Amino acid sequence: MRNQIAAANWKMNLTYQEGEQLMNDIVKASIHLKGHQKAIFAVPFPYLMMAIGKTASMVNYAASAQNCYEKKSGAYTGEVSAEMLHSIGIKYCVLGHSERRAYFNESNLVLAEKIARCLESGITPIFCCGEPLDIREAGTQNSYVGAQLKESLFGFNAQQLQKMVIAYEPIWAIGTGKTATTEQAQEMHAYIRAELEKHYSHAVASDIPILYGGSVKAGNAKELFSCPDVDGGLVGGASLVAKDFIEIIKALK
Ligand code: 13P
């Protein structure tokens, strides 16, 4: 079975002390993960070492960055490179979150560069895609997401693609409490997988985890994750509450 992943995205929330307490509470639950299951914590940069420390003794638990810069190194004050993340032991980096696309103007082409930097440094990109509400209402979400995949991912070869995780996050479902229905999630995930199959191969497409993000909660995770093409979730709000995220980890296939 391909990897099933519960990924927490803390975004710009929690003090260090609150984050440490949250990690303690989740780790204390000692949820045993099977070989194909993973729990990943995308925490703010200053908390990465703490998250690495807390997950170090846990099998299949890992820390993730929420972003990195597209250049290798140099005079880019305030930025963090993929190589720096690798040098402290980070294995994952969320890229192209809709909040970064909206507030920091990250384009599909810049994201392709960030993905390249991550792959060069042995970091698995968690590449986010997803359509805004007007696109969903117009019914053109497939071509919108298709263009995101094409411009950011399809310049990479099959071997590189197999090192990635994709997260489908419909923007209208993020932080709104309005979750995509299981039919909407499954339909888009199947479309993404079909696109991967078209550009690469059946083997590559079947191997890549595609996570759903957008108001995933303890109460709906199991149903969403039960969709055949939904391989877990990228979770914002509910990942900030230990008992909720614990339930979400337990809901993995
Ligand atoms: P919510 O779970 O708060 O809707 O956020 C989803 C998200 O953006 C995860 O990256």
Short mmCIF file of C-alpha atoms and ligand atoms in Angstrom, two decimals:
data_model
loop_
_atom_site.label_atom_id
_atom_site.label_comp_id
_atom_site.label_asym_id
_atom_site.label_seq_id
_atom_site.Cartn_x
_atom_site.Cartn_y
_atom_site.Cartn_z
CA MET A 1 0.00 0.00 0.00
CA ARG A 2 1.26 3.49 -0.78
CA ASN A 3 2.09 5.77 2.14
CA GLN A 4 -0.82 7.17 4.14
CA ILE A 5 0.00 10.46 5.85
CA ALA A 6 -1.52 12.64 8.57
CA ALA A 7 0.29 15.96 8.21
CA ALA A 8 -0.20 18.81 10.69
CA ASN A 9 0.24 22.33 9.34
CA TRP A 10 0.51 24.65 12.32
CA LYS A 11 0.83 27.69 10.02
CA MET A 12 1.78 30.79 12.08
CA ASN A 13 0.16 29.60 15.31
CA LEU A 14 1.25 28.75 18.87
CA THR A 15 4.11 29.98 21.02
CA TYR A 16 7.12 27.70 21.42
CA GLN A 17 5.82 26.55 24.82
CA GLU A 18 2.37 25.80 23.44
CA GLY A 19 3.87 23.94 20.50
CA GLU A 20 6.10 21.88 22.77
CA GLN A 21 3.13 20.97 24.97
CA LEU A 22 1.11 19.95 21.90
CA MET A 23 3.94 17.74 20.64
CA ASN A 24 4.31 16.20 24.12
CA ASP A 25 0.59 15.39 24.28
CA ILE A 26 0.56 13.79 20.83
CA VAL A 27 3.75 11.80 21.35
CA LYS A 28 2.49 10.64 24.76
CA ALA A 29 -0.49 8.98 23.05
CA SER A 30 2.09 6.57 21.53
CA ILE A 31 -0.01 5.80 18.48
CA HIS A 32 1.67 2.90 16.76
CA LEU A 33 2.01 3.55 13.04
CA LYS A 34 2.20 0.72 10.51
CA GLY A 35 5.00 0.71 7.95
CA HIS A 36 3.00 2.66 5.36
CA GLN A 37 1.58 5.21 7.82
CA LYS A 38 3.24 8.51 8.72
CA ALA A 39 2.55 11.45 11.03
CA ILE A 40 4.24 14.67 9.94
CA PHE A 41 4.40 18.00 11.77
CA ALA A 42 4.90 21.13 9.67
CA VAL A 43 5.88 23.65 12.32
CA PRO A 44 7.28 27.21 12.17
CA PHE A 45 11.04 27.43 11.46
CA PRO A 46 12.08 28.28 15.07
CA TYR A 47 10.34 25.10 16.31
CA LEU A 48 11.87 22.65 13.83
CA MET A 49 14.65 21.40 16.12
CA MET A 50 12.13 20.90 18.91
CA ALA A 51 9.82 18.93 16.59
CA ILE A 52 12.77 16.85 15.34
CA GLY A 53 13.68 16.07 18.95
CA LYS A 54 10.13 15.11 19.95
CA THR A 55 9.65 12.79 16.95
CA ALA A 56 13.16 11.29 17.00
CA SER A 57 12.27 8.21 19.03
CA MET A 58 8.93 7.67 17.27
CA VAL A 59 8.75 5.35 14.27
CA ASN A 60 7.32 7.05 11.15
CA TYR A 61 6.88 10.43 12.86
CA ALA A 62 8.72 13.39 11.31
CA ALA A 63 9.03 17.16 11.34
CA SER A 64 8.47 19.27 8.23
CA ALA A 65 9.14 22.85 7.19
CA GLN A 66 6.24 24.94 5.85
CA ASN A 67 8.28 26.62 3.11
CA CYS A 68 11.79 27.20 1.79
CA TYR A 69 13.42 29.64 -0.59
CA GLU A 70 13.99 28.89 -4.28
CA LYS A 71 17.69 29.86 -4.35
CA LYS A 72 20.49 27.63 -3.11
CA SER A 73 22.23 30.18 -0.88
CA GLY A 74 23.44 33.75 -0.82
CA ALA A 75 22.36 37.27 0.03
CA TYR A 76 18.65 36.64 0.68
CA THR A 77 18.19 38.09 4.15
CA GLY A 78 15.50 36.37 6.14
CA GLU A 79 15.11 33.36 3.86
CA VAL A 80 15.76 29.67 4.60
CA SER A 81 17.19 27.26 2.01
CA ALA A 82 16.38 23.60 1.44
CA GLU A 83 20.03 22.79 2.12
CA MET A 84 19.78 24.45 5.56
CA LEU A 85 16.69 22.38 6.34
CA HIS A 86 18.48 19.22 5.25
CA SER A 87 21.47 20.10 7.41
CA ILE A 88 19.34 20.03 10.57
CA GLY A 89 17.69 16.73 9.61
CA ILE A 90 14.44 17.84 7.98
CA LYS A 91 12.93 15.35 5.54
CA TYR A 92 9.77 17.16 4.35
CA CYS A 93 8.79 20.65 3.23
CA VAL A 94 5.31 21.94 2.43
CA LEU A 95 5.40 23.96 -0.79
CA GLY A 96 2.82 26.04 -2.63
CA HIS A 97 0.28 26.32 0.14
CA SER A 98 -2.57 28.54 -1.09
CA GLU A 99 -1.75 31.07 1.64
CA ARG A 100 1.77 31.43 0.23
CA ARG A 101 0.42 31.66 -3.30
CA ALA A 102 -2.05 34.37 -2.21
CA TYR A 103 0.04 36.46 0.24
CA PHE A 104 3.54 35.94 -1.16
CA ASN A 105 2.70 35.69 -4.86
CA GLU A 106 4.22 32.24 -5.28
CA SER A 107 3.68 31.18 -8.88
CA ASN A 108 3.64 27.67 -10.29
CA LEU A 109 7.05 28.35 -11.87
CA VAL A 110 8.66 29.58 -8.64
CA LEU A 111 7.26 26.48 -6.97
CA ALA A 112 8.96 24.31 -9.57
CA GLU A 113 12.25 25.92 -8.49
CA LYS A 114 11.52 25.32 -4.81
CA ILE A 115 10.70 21.68 -5.57
CA ALA A 116 14.02 21.36 -7.41
CA ARG A 117 15.93 22.77 -4.42
CA CYS A 118 14.17 20.33 -2.07
CA LEU A 119 14.88 17.32 -4.27
CA GLU A 120 18.54 18.32 -4.61
CA SER A 121 18.74 18.34 -0.81
CA GLY A 122 16.93 15.04 -0.32
CA ILE A 123 13.80 16.68 1.07
CA THR A 124 10.35 15.40 0.11
CA PRO A 125 8.17 18.27 -1.11
CA ILE A 126 4.54 18.23 0.00
CA PHE A 127 3.20 20.09 -3.02
CA CYS A 128 -0.14 21.84 -2.48
CA CYS A 129 -2.63 22.52 -5.23
CA GLY A 130 -6.30 23.47 -5.26
CA GLU A 131 -8.84 25.83 -6.76
CA PRO A 132 -10.57 28.95 -5.40
CA LEU A 133 -14.34 29.12 -4.99
CA ASP A 134 -15.12 30.93 -8.27
CA ILE A 135 -13.32 28.23 -10.23
CA ARG A 136 -15.23 25.50 -8.38
CA GLU A 137 -18.50 27.31 -9.05
CA ALA A 138 -17.65 27.61 -12.73
CA GLY A 139 -16.91 23.87 -12.78
CA THR A 140 -13.41 24.35 -14.21
CA GLN A 141 -11.48 22.98 -11.20
CA ASN A 142 -9.90 20.11 -13.13
CA SER A 143 -8.23 22.30 -15.73
CA TYR A 144 -7.16 24.78 -12.98
CA VAL A 145 -5.50 22.08 -10.87
CA GLY A 146 -4.22 20.40 -14.04
CA ALA A 147 -2.34 23.61 -14.93
CA GLN A 148 -0.82 23.77 -11.43
CA LEU A 149 0.45 20.20 -11.81
CA LYS A 150 1.73 20.80 -15.32
CA GLU A 151 3.64 23.99 -14.55
CA SER A 152 5.09 22.95 -11.20
CA LEU A 153 5.54 19.18 -11.46
CA PHE A 154 5.63 17.85 -14.98
CA GLY A 155 9.09 19.18 -15.75
CA PHE A 156 10.45 16.56 -13.33
CA ASN A 157 11.17 13.00 -14.35
CA ALA A 158 9.41 9.94 -12.98
CA GLN A 159 12.16 9.20 -10.49
CA GLN A 160 11.92 12.72 -9.08
CA LEU A 161 8.14 12.68 -9.03
CA GLN A 162 8.14 9.51 -6.98
CA LYS A 163 9.88 11.43 -4.20
CA MET A 164 6.95 13.84 -3.84
CA VAL A 165 3.71 14.05 -1.91
CA ILE A 166 0.77 15.98 -3.35
CA ALA A 167 -1.85 17.72 -1.22
CA TYR A 168 -5.14 18.78 -2.79
CA GLU A 169 -6.51 21.70 -0.80
CA PRO A 170 -9.58 23.39 -2.29
CA ILE A 171 -9.19 27.00 -1.14
CA TRP A 172 -12.90 27.33 -0.36
CA ALA A 173 -12.55 24.56 2.22
CA ILE A 174 -9.51 25.93 4.07
CA GLY A 175 -10.32 27.28 7.53
CA THR A 176 -13.96 27.66 6.53
CA GLY A 177 -15.43 24.60 8.22
CA LYS A 178 -16.78 23.74 4.77
CA THR A 179 -15.23 20.39 3.87
CA ALA A 180 -15.29 18.96 0.37
CA THR A 181 -17.69 16.05 0.20
CA THR A 182 -16.11 12.63 -0.11
CA GLU A 183 -17.37 12.59 -3.72
CA GLN A 184 -15.68 15.95 -4.49
CA ALA A 185 -12.43 14.86 -2.82
CA GLN A 186 -12.35 11.44 -4.47
CA GLU A 187 -13.19 12.91 -7.88
CA MET A 188 -10.33 15.43 -7.78
CA HIS A 189 -7.84 12.94 -6.33
CA ALA A 190 -8.72 10.45 -9.08
CA TYR A 191 -8.29 13.22 -11.66
CA ILE A 192 -4.83 14.12 -10.25
CA ARG A 193 -3.83 10.46 -10.31
CA ALA A 194 -5.08 10.09 -13.88
CA GLU A 195 -2.99 13.11 -14.92
CA LEU A 196 0.07 11.55 -13.28
CA GLU A 197 -0.60 8.31 -15.12
CA LYS A 198 -0.95 10.18 -18.42
CA HIS A 199 2.36 12.04 -18.01
CA TYR A 200 4.33 9.28 -16.31
CA SER A 201 2.99 5.77 -15.81
CA HIS A 202 0.47 3.73 -13.93
CA ALA A 203 3.20 2.59 -11.54
CA VAL A 204 4.25 6.17 -10.72
CA ALA A 205 0.67 7.38 -10.34
CA SER A 206 -0.27 4.53 -8.01
CA ASP A 207 2.72 5.16 -5.80
CA ILE A 208 2.29 8.86 -4.97
CA PRO A 209 0.38 9.83 -1.82
CA ILE A 210 -2.29 12.45 -2.49
CA LEU A 211 -3.50 14.11 0.72
CA TYR A 212 -6.72 16.04 1.16
CA GLY A 213 -6.67 19.37 3.02
CA GLY A 214 -9.47 21.74 3.97
CA SER A 215 -11.39 21.54 7.26
CA VAL A 216 -10.30 17.99 8.04
CA LYS A 217 -11.56 17.29 11.57
CA ALA A 218 -11.56 14.37 14.00
CA GLY A 219 -15.19 13.77 13.02
CA ASN A 220 -14.75 13.60 9.23
CA ALA A 221 -11.21 12.25 8.78
CA LYS A 222 -12.16 8.59 8.65
CA GLU A 223 -14.78 9.12 5.96
CA LEU A 224 -12.47 11.30 3.84
CA PHE A 225 -9.50 8.94 4.21
CA SER A 226 -11.67 5.98 3.23
CA CYS A 227 -11.86 7.29 -0.36
CA PRO A 228 -9.68 5.05 -2.52
CA ASP A 229 -7.52 7.91 -3.83
CA VAL A 230 -7.30 9.94 -0.60
CA ASP A 231 -4.11 9.00 1.21
CA GLY A 232 -4.54 11.03 4.39
CA GLY A 233 -4.77 14.72 5.14
CA LEU A 234 -2.97 18.03 5.49
CA VAL A 235 -4.61 19.53 8.54
CA GLY A 236 -4.64 23.12 9.79
CA GLY A 237 -6.95 24.08 12.68
CA ALA A 238 -7.59 20.57 14.00
CA SER A 239 -3.85 19.85 14.16
CA LEU A 240 -3.52 22.45 16.93
CA VAL A 241 -5.61 20.37 19.35
CA ALA A 242 -3.87 17.21 20.58
CA LYS A 243 -6.95 15.02 20.99
CA ASP A 244 -8.25 15.99 17.56
CA PHE A 245 -5.00 15.36 15.71
CA ILE A 246 -4.58 12.06 17.57
CA GLU A 247 -7.97 10.96 16.20
CA ILE A 248 -6.95 12.10 12.73
CA ILE A 249 -3.73 10.03 12.88
CA LYS A 250 -5.80 7.06 14.01
CA ALA A 251 -8.13 7.52 11.04
CA LEU A 252 -5.37 6.68 8.53
CA LYS A 253 -5.93 3.61 6.36
P1 13P B 1 -7.81 23.85 7.93
O1 13P B 1 -7.67 22.40 8.31
O2 13P B 1 -7.73 24.78 9.10
O3 13P B 1 -9.00 24.08 7.05
O4 13P B 1 -6.53 24.22 7.04
C1 13P B 1 -6.20 23.39 5.98
C2 13P B 1 -4.85 23.75 5.50
O5 13P B 1 -4.64 24.81 4.95
C3 13P B 1 -3.76 22.81 5.77
O6 13P B 1 -2.62 23.16 5.08
#
